[in-house]
Short mmCIF file of C-alpha atoms in Angstrom, two decimals:
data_model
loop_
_atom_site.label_atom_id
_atom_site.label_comp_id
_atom_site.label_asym_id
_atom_site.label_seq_id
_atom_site.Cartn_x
_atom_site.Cartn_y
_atom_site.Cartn_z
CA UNK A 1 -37.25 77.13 81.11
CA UNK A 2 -35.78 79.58 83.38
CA UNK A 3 -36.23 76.90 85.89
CA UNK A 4 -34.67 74.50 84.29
CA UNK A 5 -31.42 76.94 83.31
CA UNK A 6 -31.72 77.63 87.26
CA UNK A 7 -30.90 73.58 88.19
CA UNK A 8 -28.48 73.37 85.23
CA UNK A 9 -26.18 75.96 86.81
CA UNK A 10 -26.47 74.80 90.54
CA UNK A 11 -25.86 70.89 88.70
CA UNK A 12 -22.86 72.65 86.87
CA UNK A 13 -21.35 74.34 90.20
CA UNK A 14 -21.45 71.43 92.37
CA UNK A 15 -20.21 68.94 90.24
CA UNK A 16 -17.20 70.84 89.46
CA UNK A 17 -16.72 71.86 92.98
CA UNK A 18 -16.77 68.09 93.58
CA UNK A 19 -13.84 67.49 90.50
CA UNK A 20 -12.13 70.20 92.33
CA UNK A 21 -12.27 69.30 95.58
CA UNK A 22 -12.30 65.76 95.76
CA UNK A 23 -8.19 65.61 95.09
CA UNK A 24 -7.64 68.14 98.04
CA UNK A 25 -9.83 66.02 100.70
CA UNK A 26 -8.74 62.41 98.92
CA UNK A 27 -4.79 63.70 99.44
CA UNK A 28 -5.56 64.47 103.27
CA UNK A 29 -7.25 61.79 104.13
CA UNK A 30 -4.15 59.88 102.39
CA UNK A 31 -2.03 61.72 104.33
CA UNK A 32 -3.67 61.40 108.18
CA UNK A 33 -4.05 57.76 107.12
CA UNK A 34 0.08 58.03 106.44
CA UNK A 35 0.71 59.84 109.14
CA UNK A 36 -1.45 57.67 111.76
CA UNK A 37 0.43 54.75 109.78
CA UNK A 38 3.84 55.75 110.71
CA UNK A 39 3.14 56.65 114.42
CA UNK A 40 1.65 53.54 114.66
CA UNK A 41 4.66 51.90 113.24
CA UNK A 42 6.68 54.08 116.16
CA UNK A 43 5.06 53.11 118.30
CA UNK A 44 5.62 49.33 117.66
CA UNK A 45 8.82 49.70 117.80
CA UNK A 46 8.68 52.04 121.06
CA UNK A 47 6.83 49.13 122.63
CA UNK A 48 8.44 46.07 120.52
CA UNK A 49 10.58 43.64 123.74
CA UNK A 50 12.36 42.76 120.87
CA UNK A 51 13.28 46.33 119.24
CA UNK A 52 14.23 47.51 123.06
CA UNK A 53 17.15 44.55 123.30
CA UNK A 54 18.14 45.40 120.16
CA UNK A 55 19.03 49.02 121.33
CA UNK A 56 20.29 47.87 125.00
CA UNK A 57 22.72 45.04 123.37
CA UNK A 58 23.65 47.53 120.98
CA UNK A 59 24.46 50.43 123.61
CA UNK A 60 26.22 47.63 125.13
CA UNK A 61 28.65 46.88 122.35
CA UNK A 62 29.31 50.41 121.65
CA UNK A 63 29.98 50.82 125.58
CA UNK A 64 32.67 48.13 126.01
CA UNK A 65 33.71 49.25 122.78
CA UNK A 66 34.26 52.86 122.98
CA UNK A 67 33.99 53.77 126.15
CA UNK A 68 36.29 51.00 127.82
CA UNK A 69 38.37 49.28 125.98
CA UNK A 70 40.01 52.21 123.61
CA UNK A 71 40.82 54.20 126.59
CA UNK A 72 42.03 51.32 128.33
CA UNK A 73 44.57 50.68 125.20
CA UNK A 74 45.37 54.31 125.48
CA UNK A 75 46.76 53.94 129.25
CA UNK A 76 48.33 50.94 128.13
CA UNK A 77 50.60 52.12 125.67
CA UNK A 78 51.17 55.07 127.61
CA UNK A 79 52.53 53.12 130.35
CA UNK A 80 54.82 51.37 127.72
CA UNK A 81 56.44 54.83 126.45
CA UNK A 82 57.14 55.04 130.09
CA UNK A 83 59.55 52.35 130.41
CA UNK A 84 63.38 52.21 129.17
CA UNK A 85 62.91 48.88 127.16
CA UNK A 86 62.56 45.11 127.63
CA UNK A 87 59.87 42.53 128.52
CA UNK A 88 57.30 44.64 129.75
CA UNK A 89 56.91 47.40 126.78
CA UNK A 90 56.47 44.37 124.83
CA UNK A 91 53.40 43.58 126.91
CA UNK A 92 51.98 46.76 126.92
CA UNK A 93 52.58 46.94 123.29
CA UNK A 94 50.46 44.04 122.86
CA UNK A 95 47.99 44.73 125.24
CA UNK A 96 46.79 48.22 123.41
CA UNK A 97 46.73 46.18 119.80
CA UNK A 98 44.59 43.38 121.41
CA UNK A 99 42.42 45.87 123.01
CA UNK A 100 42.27 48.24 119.88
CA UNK A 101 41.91 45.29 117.62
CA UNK A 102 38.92 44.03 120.10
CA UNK A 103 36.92 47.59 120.34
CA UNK A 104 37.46 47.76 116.03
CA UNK A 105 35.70 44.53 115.77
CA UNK A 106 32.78 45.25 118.55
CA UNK A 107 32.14 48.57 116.86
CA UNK A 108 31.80 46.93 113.67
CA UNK A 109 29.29 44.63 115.39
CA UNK A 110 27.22 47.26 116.42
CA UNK A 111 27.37 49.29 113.17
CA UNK A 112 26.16 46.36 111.61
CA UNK A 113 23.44 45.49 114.44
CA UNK A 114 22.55 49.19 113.48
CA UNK A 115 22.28 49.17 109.54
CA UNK A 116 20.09 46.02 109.96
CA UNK A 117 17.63 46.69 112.39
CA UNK A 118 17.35 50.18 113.33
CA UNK A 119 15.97 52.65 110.98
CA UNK A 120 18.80 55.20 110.00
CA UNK A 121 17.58 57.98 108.89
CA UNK A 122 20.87 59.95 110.39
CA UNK A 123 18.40 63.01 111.60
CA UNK A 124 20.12 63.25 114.77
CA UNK A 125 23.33 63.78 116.54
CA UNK A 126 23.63 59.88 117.85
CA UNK A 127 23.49 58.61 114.24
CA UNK A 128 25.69 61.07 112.29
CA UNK A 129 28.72 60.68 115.11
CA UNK A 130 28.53 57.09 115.26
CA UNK A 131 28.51 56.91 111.21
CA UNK A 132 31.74 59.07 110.97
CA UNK A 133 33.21 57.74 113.91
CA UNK A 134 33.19 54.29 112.69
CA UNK A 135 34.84 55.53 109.07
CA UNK A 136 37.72 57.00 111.56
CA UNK A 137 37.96 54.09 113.31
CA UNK A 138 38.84 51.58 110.55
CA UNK A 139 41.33 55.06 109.42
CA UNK A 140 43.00 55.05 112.72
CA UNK A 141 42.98 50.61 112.61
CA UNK A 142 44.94 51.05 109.08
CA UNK A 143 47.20 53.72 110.28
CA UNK A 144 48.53 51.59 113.27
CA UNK A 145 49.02 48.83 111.05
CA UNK A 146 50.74 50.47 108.66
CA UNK A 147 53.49 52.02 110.95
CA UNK A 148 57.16 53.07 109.86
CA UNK A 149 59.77 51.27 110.80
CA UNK A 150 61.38 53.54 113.77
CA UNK A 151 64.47 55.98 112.35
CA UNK A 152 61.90 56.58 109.28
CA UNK A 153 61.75 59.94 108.57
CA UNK A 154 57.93 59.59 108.20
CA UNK A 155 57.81 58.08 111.88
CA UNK A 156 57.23 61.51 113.53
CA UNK A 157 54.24 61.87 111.52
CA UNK A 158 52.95 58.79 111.70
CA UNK A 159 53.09 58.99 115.62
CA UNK A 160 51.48 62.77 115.87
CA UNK A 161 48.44 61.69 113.16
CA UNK A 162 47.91 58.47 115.21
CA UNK A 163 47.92 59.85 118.91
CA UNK A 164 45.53 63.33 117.63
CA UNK A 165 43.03 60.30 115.97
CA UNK A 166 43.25 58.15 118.47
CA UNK A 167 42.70 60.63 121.02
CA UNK A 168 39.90 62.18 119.49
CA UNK A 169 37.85 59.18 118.79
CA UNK A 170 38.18 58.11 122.37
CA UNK A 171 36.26 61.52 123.22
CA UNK A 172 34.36 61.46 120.63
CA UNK A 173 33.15 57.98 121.61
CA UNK A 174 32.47 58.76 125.14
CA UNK A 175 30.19 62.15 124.34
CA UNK A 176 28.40 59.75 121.70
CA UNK A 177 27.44 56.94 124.34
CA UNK A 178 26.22 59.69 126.23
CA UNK A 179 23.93 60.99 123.07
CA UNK A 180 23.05 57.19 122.47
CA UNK A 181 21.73 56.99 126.46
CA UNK A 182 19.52 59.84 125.73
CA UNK A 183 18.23 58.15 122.56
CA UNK A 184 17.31 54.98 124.30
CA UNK A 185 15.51 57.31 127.10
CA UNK A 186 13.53 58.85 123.85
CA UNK A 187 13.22 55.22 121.97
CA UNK A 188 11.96 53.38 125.05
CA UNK A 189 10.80 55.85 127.26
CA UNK A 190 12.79 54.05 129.49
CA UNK A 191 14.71 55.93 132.22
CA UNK A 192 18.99 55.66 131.81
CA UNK A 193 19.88 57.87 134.89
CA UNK A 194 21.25 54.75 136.45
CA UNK A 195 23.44 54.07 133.73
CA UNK A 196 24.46 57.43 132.99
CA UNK A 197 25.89 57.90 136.82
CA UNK A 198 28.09 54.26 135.86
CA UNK A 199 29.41 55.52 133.02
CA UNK A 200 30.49 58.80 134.38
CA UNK A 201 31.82 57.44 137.05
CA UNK A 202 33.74 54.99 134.81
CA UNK A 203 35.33 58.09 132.57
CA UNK A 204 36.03 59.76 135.42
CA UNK A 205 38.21 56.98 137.33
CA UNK A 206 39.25 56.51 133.87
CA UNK A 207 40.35 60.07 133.30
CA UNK A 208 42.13 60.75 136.80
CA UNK A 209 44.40 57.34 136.19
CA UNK A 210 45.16 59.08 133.01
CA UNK A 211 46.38 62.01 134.85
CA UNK A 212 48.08 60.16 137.30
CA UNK A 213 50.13 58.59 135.20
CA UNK A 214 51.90 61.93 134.55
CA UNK A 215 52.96 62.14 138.68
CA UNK A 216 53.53 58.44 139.24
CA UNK A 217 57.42 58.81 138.48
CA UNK A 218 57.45 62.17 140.49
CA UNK A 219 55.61 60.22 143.53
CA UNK A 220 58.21 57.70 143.25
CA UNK A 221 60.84 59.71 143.28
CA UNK A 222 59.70 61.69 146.38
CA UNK A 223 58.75 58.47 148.16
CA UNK A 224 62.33 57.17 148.06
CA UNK A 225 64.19 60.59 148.27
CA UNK A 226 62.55 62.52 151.34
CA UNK A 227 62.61 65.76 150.42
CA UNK A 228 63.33 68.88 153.40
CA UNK A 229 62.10 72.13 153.58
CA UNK A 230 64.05 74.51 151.54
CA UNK A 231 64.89 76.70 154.69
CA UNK A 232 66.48 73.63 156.13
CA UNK A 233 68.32 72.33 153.31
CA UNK A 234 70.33 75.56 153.01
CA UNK A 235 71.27 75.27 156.73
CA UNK A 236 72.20 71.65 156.19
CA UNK A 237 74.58 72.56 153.01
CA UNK A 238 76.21 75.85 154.50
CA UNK A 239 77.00 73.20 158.12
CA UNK A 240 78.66 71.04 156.14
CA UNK A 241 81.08 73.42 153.92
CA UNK A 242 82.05 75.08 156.95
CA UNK A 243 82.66 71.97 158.96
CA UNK A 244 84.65 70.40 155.82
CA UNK A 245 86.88 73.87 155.57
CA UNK A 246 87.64 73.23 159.51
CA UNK A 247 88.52 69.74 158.85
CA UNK A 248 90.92 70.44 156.22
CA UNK A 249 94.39 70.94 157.47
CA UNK A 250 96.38 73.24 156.76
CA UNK A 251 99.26 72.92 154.16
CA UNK A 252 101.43 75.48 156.32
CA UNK A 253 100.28 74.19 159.48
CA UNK A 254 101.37 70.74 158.37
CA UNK A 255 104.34 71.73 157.09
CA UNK A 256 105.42 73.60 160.67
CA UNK A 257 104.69 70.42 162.46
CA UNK A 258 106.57 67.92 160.16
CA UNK A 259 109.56 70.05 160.67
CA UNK A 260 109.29 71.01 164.61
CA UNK A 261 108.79 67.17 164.81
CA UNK A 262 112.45 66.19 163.08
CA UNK A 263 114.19 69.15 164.64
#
């Protein structure tokens, strides 16, 4: 009997250690089988030919996009406010709403090339500025339609909200193509130095014509109107008030002569 009560316990520990313990070891195994699931589905995708043109056509959109054509519009309408009026503002006017209009419509591309076949879970910097930077982007779109007639009270407004958006999203843009190189690096383990020297390059030229266009009117200006050295210039002003008060005759002196002349 004692026996007996001896193999009931040990049967009576063991099977509920087994109820007890069989959730804790089911849940994980369930959760390396989960976890080896999802890395394996990673790595599909790291390796997928297919999922790696989807991110370099994609990275190319948002590059033409965002990091050309905006900031081309933006030097384009900036050479417009330049000029005095006529043919050519029109043009430039044009110009920046057919290069807007085209970098609105590739971005939307992309978003869309995006929402479809990447997986968004917005956990990183790449994802959360391009989601709020296209939002803006349709904001800024509506805003320049939407413009007040010029002699509108509302026009100064208008034109400080538009130029602040418009020049933030260009920046914005270019440090995001820059976080979306380093994602494709991390995605496809493929390297984007190459590409990253291009596209700085590309903003840089871009950003010196941008400053350039400040000085072009001041290098035309000296170019056509040779400027001296200050020292000289002075001597060159004082010669010529002292040889005009030489030249001048005078009234007295005239006067004399006139009459010595009929006498």
């Amino acid at each position: 009997m004692q026996i007996s009560d001896h193999m009931l316990r040990s049967f009576t520990i063991t099977a509920l250690a087994y109820v007890f313990l069989l959730p804790l070891v089911s849940c994980s195994s369930y959760g390396e089988i989960i976890s080896n699931h999802t890395s394996i589905k990673e790595n599909l995708h790291k390796t997928s030919p297919q999922m790696t043109s989807y991110i370099a056509v994609h990275g190319l959109i948002l590059w033409v996009s965002m990091g050309f054509l905006m900031p081309v519009g933006i030097l384009t309408i900036r050479m417009g406010n330049k000029e005095e009026g006529g043919r050519r503002v029109k043009v430039l006017f044009y110009l920046h709403a057919i290069f807007q209009t085209l970098a609105v419509l590739l971005v939307t591309v992309g978003a869309v090339m995006s929402i479809k076949n990447f997986e968004n879970s917005f956990n990183n910097h790449h994802q959360r500025l391009g989601l709020a930077l296209y939002v803006v982007i349709w904001m800024q779109a509506l805003i320049g339609i939407f413009r007040p007639p010029r002699g509108n009270k509302r026009r100064s407004t208008w034109y400080l909200t538009h130029w602040i958006l418009g020049t933030v999203i260009s920046m914005v843009g270019i440090i995001n193509i820059y976080t979306g190189l380093e994602a494709y690096h991390k995605k496809t383990s493929k390297s984007t130095g190459i590409w990253t020297i291009l596209f700085t390059a590309q903003v840089s030229f871009i950003a010196l014509f941008y400053l350039f266009q400040d000085k072009w009117e001041h290098i035309q200006k000296q170019a056509s109107h040779p400027s001296l050295p200050s020292d000289q210039e002075n001597v060159i002003v004082v010669t010529q008030r002292v040889n005009q008060k030489v030249m001048l005759p005078q009234p007295c002196a005239k006067r004399n002569a006139l009459t010595n002349l009929f006498d």
